[in-house]
mmCIF file of C-alpha atoms in Angstrom:
data_model
loop_
_atom_site.group_PDB
_atom_site.id
_atom_site.type_symbol
_atom_site.label_atom_id
_atom_site.label_comp_id
_atom_site.label_asym_id
_atom_site.label_seq_id
_atom_site.Cartn_x
_atom_site.Cartn_y
_atom_site.Cartn_z
ATOM 1 C CA UNK A 997 -17.835 -16.778 -11.263
ATOM 2 C CA UNK A 998 -14.223 -17.813 -11.127
ATOM 3 C CA UNK A 999 -12.922 -19.127 -14.405
ATOM 4 C CA UNK A 1000 -15.776 -17.607 -16.422
ATOM 5 C CA UNK A 1001 -14.733 -15.721 -19.531
ATOM 6 C CA UNK A 1002 -16.312 -12.268 -19.908
ATOM 7 C CA UNK A 1003 -15.748 -9.438 -22.339
ATOM 8 C CA UNK A 1004 -13.579 -6.494 -21.432
ATOM 9 C CA UNK A 1005 -16.608 -4.188 -21.786
ATOM 10 C CA UNK A 1006 -18.572 -6.328 -19.285
ATOM 11 C CA UNK A 1007 -15.659 -6.220 -16.833
ATOM 12 C CA UNK A 1008 -15.439 -2.429 -17.073
ATOM 13 C CA UNK A 1009 -19.223 -2.129 -16.659
ATOM 14 C CA UNK A 1010 -19.052 -4.263 -13.487
ATOM 15 C CA UNK A 1011 -16.234 -2.110 -12.107
ATOM 16 C CA UNK A 1012 -18.174 1.080 -12.843
ATOM 17 C CA UNK A 1013 -21.209 -0.336 -11.031
ATOM 18 C CA UNK A 1014 -19.095 -1.027 -7.951
ATOM 19 C CA UNK A 1015 -17.589 2.474 -8.104
ATOM 20 C CA UNK A 1016 -21.057 4.035 -8.254
ATOM 21 C CA UNK A 1017 -21.689 2.676 -4.762
ATOM 22 C CA UNK A 1018 -18.936 4.951 -3.489
ATOM 23 C CA UNK A 1019 -15.505 4.669 -1.968
ATOM 24 C CA UNK A 1020 -14.822 4.358 1.764
ATOM 25 C CA UNK A 1021 -14.028 7.624 3.511
ATOM 26 C CA UNK A 1022 -14.638 9.657 6.624
ATOM 27 C CA UNK A 1023 -16.543 12.898 6.049
ATOM 28 C CA UNK A 1024 -16.193 15.730 8.575
ATOM 29 C CA UNK A 1025 -17.335 19.309 8.882
ATOM 30 C CA UNK A 1026 -14.789 22.066 8.356
ATOM 31 C CA UNK A 1027 -14.976 24.407 11.352
ATOM 32 C CA UNK A 1028 -14.486 27.745 9.605
ATOM 33 C CA UNK A 1029 -16.148 26.780 6.304
ATOM 34 C CA UNK A 1030 -19.738 25.568 6.793
ATOM 35 C CA UNK A 1031 -20.249 25.043 3.055
ATOM 36 C CA UNK A 1032 -17.292 22.609 2.817
ATOM 37 C CA UNK A 1033 -16.466 19.129 4.130
ATOM 38 C CA UNK A 1034 -13.190 17.320 4.708
ATOM 39 C CA UNK A 1035 -12.942 13.931 2.990
ATOM 40 C CA UNK A 1036 -10.461 11.477 4.471
ATOM 41 C CA UNK A 1037 -9.876 8.364 2.341
ATOM 42 C CA UNK A 1038 -10.278 5.154 4.309
ATOM 43 C CA UNK A 1039 -8.286 2.021 3.465
ATOM 44 C CA UNK A 1040 -10.080 -1.073 4.705
ATOM 45 C CA UNK A 1041 -7.684 -2.933 6.957
ATOM 46 C CA UNK A 1042 -5.472 0.101 7.504
ATOM 47 C CA UNK A 1043 -7.782 2.919 8.582
ATOM 48 C CA UNK A 1044 -8.071 6.588 7.646
ATOM 49 C CA UNK A 1045 -5.367 8.087 5.475
ATOM 50 C CA UNK A 1046 -5.328 11.477 7.214
ATOM 51 C CA UNK A 1047 -2.301 12.724 5.308
ATOM 52 C CA UNK A 1048 -4.344 12.359 2.095
ATOM 53 C CA UNK A 1049 -7.452 14.230 3.325
ATOM 54 C CA UNK A 1050 -8.837 17.043 1.190
ATOM 55 C CA UNK A 1051 -11.559 19.673 1.461
ATOM 56 C CA UNK A 1052 -14.362 20.098 -1.100
ATOM 57 C CA UNK A 1053 -17.584 22.104 -1.316
ATOM 58 C CA UNK A 1054 -20.564 20.166 0.050
ATOM 59 C CA UNK A 1055 -22.270 20.253 -3.339
ATOM 60 C CA UNK A 1056 -19.335 18.315 -4.859
ATOM 61 C CA UNK A 1057 -20.511 15.266 -2.905
ATOM 62 C CA UNK A 1058 -23.267 13.440 -4.752
ATOM 63 C CA UNK A 1059 -24.050 10.885 -2.048
ATOM 64 C CA UNK A 1060 -22.816 9.163 1.082
ATOM 65 C CA UNK A 1061 -23.919 5.700 2.099
ATOM 66 C CA UNK A 1062 -23.391 4.390 5.607
ATOM 67 C CA UNK A 1063 -21.296 1.272 6.116
ATOM 68 C CA UNK A 1064 -20.798 -1.035 9.085
ATOM 69 C CA UNK A 1065 -17.303 0.380 9.666
ATOM 70 C CA UNK A 1066 -16.303 3.149 12.036
ATOM 71 C CA UNK A 1067 -12.982 4.492 13.259
ATOM 72 C CA UNK A 1068 -12.112 5.764 16.717
ATOM 73 C CA UNK A 1069 -9.214 8.142 17.180
ATOM 74 C CA UNK A 1070 -8.399 10.623 19.898
ATOM 75 C CA UNK A 1071 -11.691 10.071 21.714
ATOM 76 C CA UNK A 1072 -13.811 10.618 18.611
ATOM 77 C CA UNK A 1073 -15.755 7.896 16.770
ATOM 78 C CA UNK A 1074 -16.285 8.576 13.078
ATOM 79 C CA UNK A 1075 -18.506 6.515 10.787
ATOM 80 C CA UNK A 1076 -16.979 5.261 7.562
ATOM 81 C CA UNK A 1077 -19.219 6.052 4.599
ATOM 82 C CA UNK A 1078 -19.147 5.195 0.912
ATOM 83 C CA UNK A 1079 -18.706 8.557 -0.807
ATOM 84 C CA UNK A 1080 -19.615 9.350 -4.401
ATOM 85 C CA UNK A 1081 -18.810 12.685 -6.015
ATOM 86 C CA UNK A 1082 -20.786 14.462 -8.705
ATOM 87 C CA UNK A 1083 -17.557 14.869 -10.698
ATOM 88 C CA UNK A 1084 -16.083 11.537 -11.916
ATOM 89 C CA UNK A 1085 -12.571 13.022 -11.634
ATOM 90 C CA UNK A 1086 -12.994 13.385 -7.862
ATOM 91 C CA UNK A 1087 -14.180 9.774 -7.673
ATOM 92 C CA UNK A 1088 -10.982 8.758 -9.447
ATOM 93 C CA UNK A 1089 -8.846 10.873 -7.099
ATOM 94 C CA UNK A 1090 -10.467 9.313 -4.022
ATOM 95 C CA UNK A 1091 -10.008 5.822 -5.474
ATOM 96 C CA UNK A 1092 -6.296 6.471 -6.079
ATOM 97 C CA UNK A 1093 -5.809 7.901 -2.601
ATOM 98 C CA UNK A 1094 -7.646 4.978 -0.999
ATOM 99 C CA UNK A 1095 -5.130 2.626 -2.594
ATOM 100 C CA UNK A 1096 -2.155 4.604 -1.260
ATOM 101 C CA UNK A 1097 -1.704 2.416 1.822
ATOM 102 C CA UNK A 1098 -1.403 -1.373 1.969
ATOM 103 C CA UNK A 1099 -4.733 -2.985 2.796
ATOM 104 C CA UNK A 1100 -3.248 -5.909 4.666
ATOM 105 C CA UNK A 1101 -1.836 -3.864 7.561
ATOM 106 C CA UNK A 1102 -3.606 -4.759 10.795
ATOM 107 C CA UNK A 1103 -5.579 -1.967 12.461
ATOM 108 C CA UNK A 1104 -4.461 -3.067 15.886
ATOM 109 C CA UNK A 1105 -1.772 -5.301 17.202
ATOM 110 C CA UNK A 1106 -2.895 -8.846 16.507
ATOM 111 C CA UNK A 1107 -3.332 -11.395 19.257
ATOM 112 C CA UNK A 1108 -1.845 -14.853 19.063
ATOM 113 C CA UNK A 1109 -2.347 -17.592 21.638
ATOM 114 C CA UNK A 1110 -3.785 -15.043 24.084
ATOM 115 C CA UNK A 1111 -0.750 -12.741 24.051
ATOM 116 C CA UNK A 1112 -0.086 -9.583 22.117
ATOM 117 C CA UNK A 1113 2.178 -9.774 19.109
ATOM 118 C CA UNK A 1114 4.232 -6.761 18.106
ATOM 119 C CA UNK A 1115 2.903 -4.804 15.132
ATOM 120 C CA UNK A 1116 5.178 -3.414 12.432
ATOM 121 C CA UNK A 1117 6.738 -0.221 13.888
ATOM 122 C CA UNK A 1118 6.245 1.577 10.541
ATOM 123 C CA UNK A 1119 2.498 1.123 10.888
ATOM 124 C CA UNK A 1120 2.537 2.334 14.513
ATOM 125 C CA UNK A 1121 4.552 5.415 13.497
ATOM 126 C CA UNK A 1122 2.096 6.176 10.713
ATOM 127 C CA UNK A 1123 -0.909 5.878 13.023
ATOM 128 C CA UNK A 1124 0.827 8.068 15.627
ATOM 129 C CA UNK A 1125 1.625 10.763 13.050
ATOM 130 C CA UNK A 1126 -1.968 10.738 11.815
ATOM 131 C CA UNK A 1127 -3.211 11.045 15.383
ATOM 132 C CA UNK A 1128 -0.926 13.998 16.170
ATOM 133 C CA UNK A 1129 -1.963 15.585 12.869
ATOM 134 C CA UNK A 1130 -5.564 15.275 14.021
ATOM 135 C CA UNK A 1131 -4.641 16.965 17.339
ATOM 136 C CA UNK A 1132 -2.978 19.823 15.441
ATOM 137 C CA UNK A 1133 -6.058 20.275 13.278
ATOM 138 C CA UNK A 1134 -8.358 20.457 16.305
ATOM 139 C CA UNK A 1135 -6.373 22.359 18.958
ATOM 140 C CA UNK A 1136 -3.821 25.180 18.976
ATOM 141 C CA UNK A 1137 -0.268 23.891 19.315
ATOM 142 C CA UNK A 1138 0.917 24.243 22.891
ATOM 143 C CA UNK A 1139 -2.571 24.376 24.396
ATOM 144 C CA UNK A 1140 -3.614 22.095 27.251
ATOM 145 C CA UNK A 1141 -6.101 20.353 24.942
ATOM 146 C CA UNK A 1142 -3.401 19.710 22.338
ATOM 147 C CA UNK A 1143 -1.084 18.109 24.900
ATOM 148 C CA UNK A 1144 -3.919 15.940 26.248
ATOM 149 C CA UNK A 1145 -4.747 14.790 22.727
ATOM 150 C CA UNK A 1146 -1.074 14.161 21.953
ATOM 151 C CA UNK A 1147 -0.776 12.127 25.155
ATOM 152 C CA UNK A 1148 -3.599 9.850 24.002
ATOM 153 C CA UNK A 1149 -1.719 9.420 20.710
ATOM 154 C CA UNK A 1150 1.436 8.429 22.596
ATOM 155 C CA UNK A 1151 -0.433 5.848 24.673
ATOM 156 C CA UNK A 1152 -1.893 4.376 21.495
ATOM 157 C CA UNK A 1153 1.575 4.267 19.933
ATOM 158 C CA UNK A 1154 3.043 2.175 22.749
ATOM 159 C CA UNK A 1155 -0.023 -0.064 22.817
ATOM 160 C CA UNK A 1156 0.373 -0.578 19.077
ATOM 161 C CA UNK A 1157 4.013 -1.630 19.444
ATOM 162 C CA UNK A 1158 3.113 -4.213 22.088
ATOM 163 C CA UNK A 1159 4.332 -4.850 25.621
ATOM 164 C CA UNK A 1160 7.647 -6.472 24.727
ATOM 165 C CA UNK A 1161 8.954 -3.794 22.405
ATOM 166 C CA UNK A 1162 12.579 -2.945 23.252
#
C-alpha cells in the first residue's frame, strides 16, 4: 500500500519474489548450436533490445513463463516470455540489460485525433537498426532474402516516422 512503512528486508524480499517470476525476453533457437538459445532482453514499451542479445546453453535457463506480449518483426511473431536463469548472476545481467532502453518510448507511432503523429526519429533509427541486424543474422549479406528482409525494415522505418516527415 502507498504510504505504508515497511522494513528494508521486507522490501528486498518483495523485489526478490518479483524477480523469481522472470524478466521479459524473447528466446530463440540458435541455428548451428542446438544446445544453446539466444536471449533477447525485452523492454516493455520499447520492444526487444536486439543489440543486447546473448547466447547461453539451454541448461542455463531455469524456466520460461509465457506472457500476453508478443513482438512482430520482419514477418516473424515472437512470444515474450518471463525468463529465469539457474545462475542468479545471469538474472542480474538480464535485469540490467532490460533497463538499458527507456520504457516510455512508444512501440509504434501514436495516433492523435485520428491522424498519425511523428515518432522520435532516434527511436525509429534504433528499431530500423535492430531489424537490419535481424536480417543479417538470418540471411547472408547480399542475398535476395536479405534484401527482401531489409526492404521490410525500410518500410517500417518510414511508417514509424509518419507521413509528414520531411
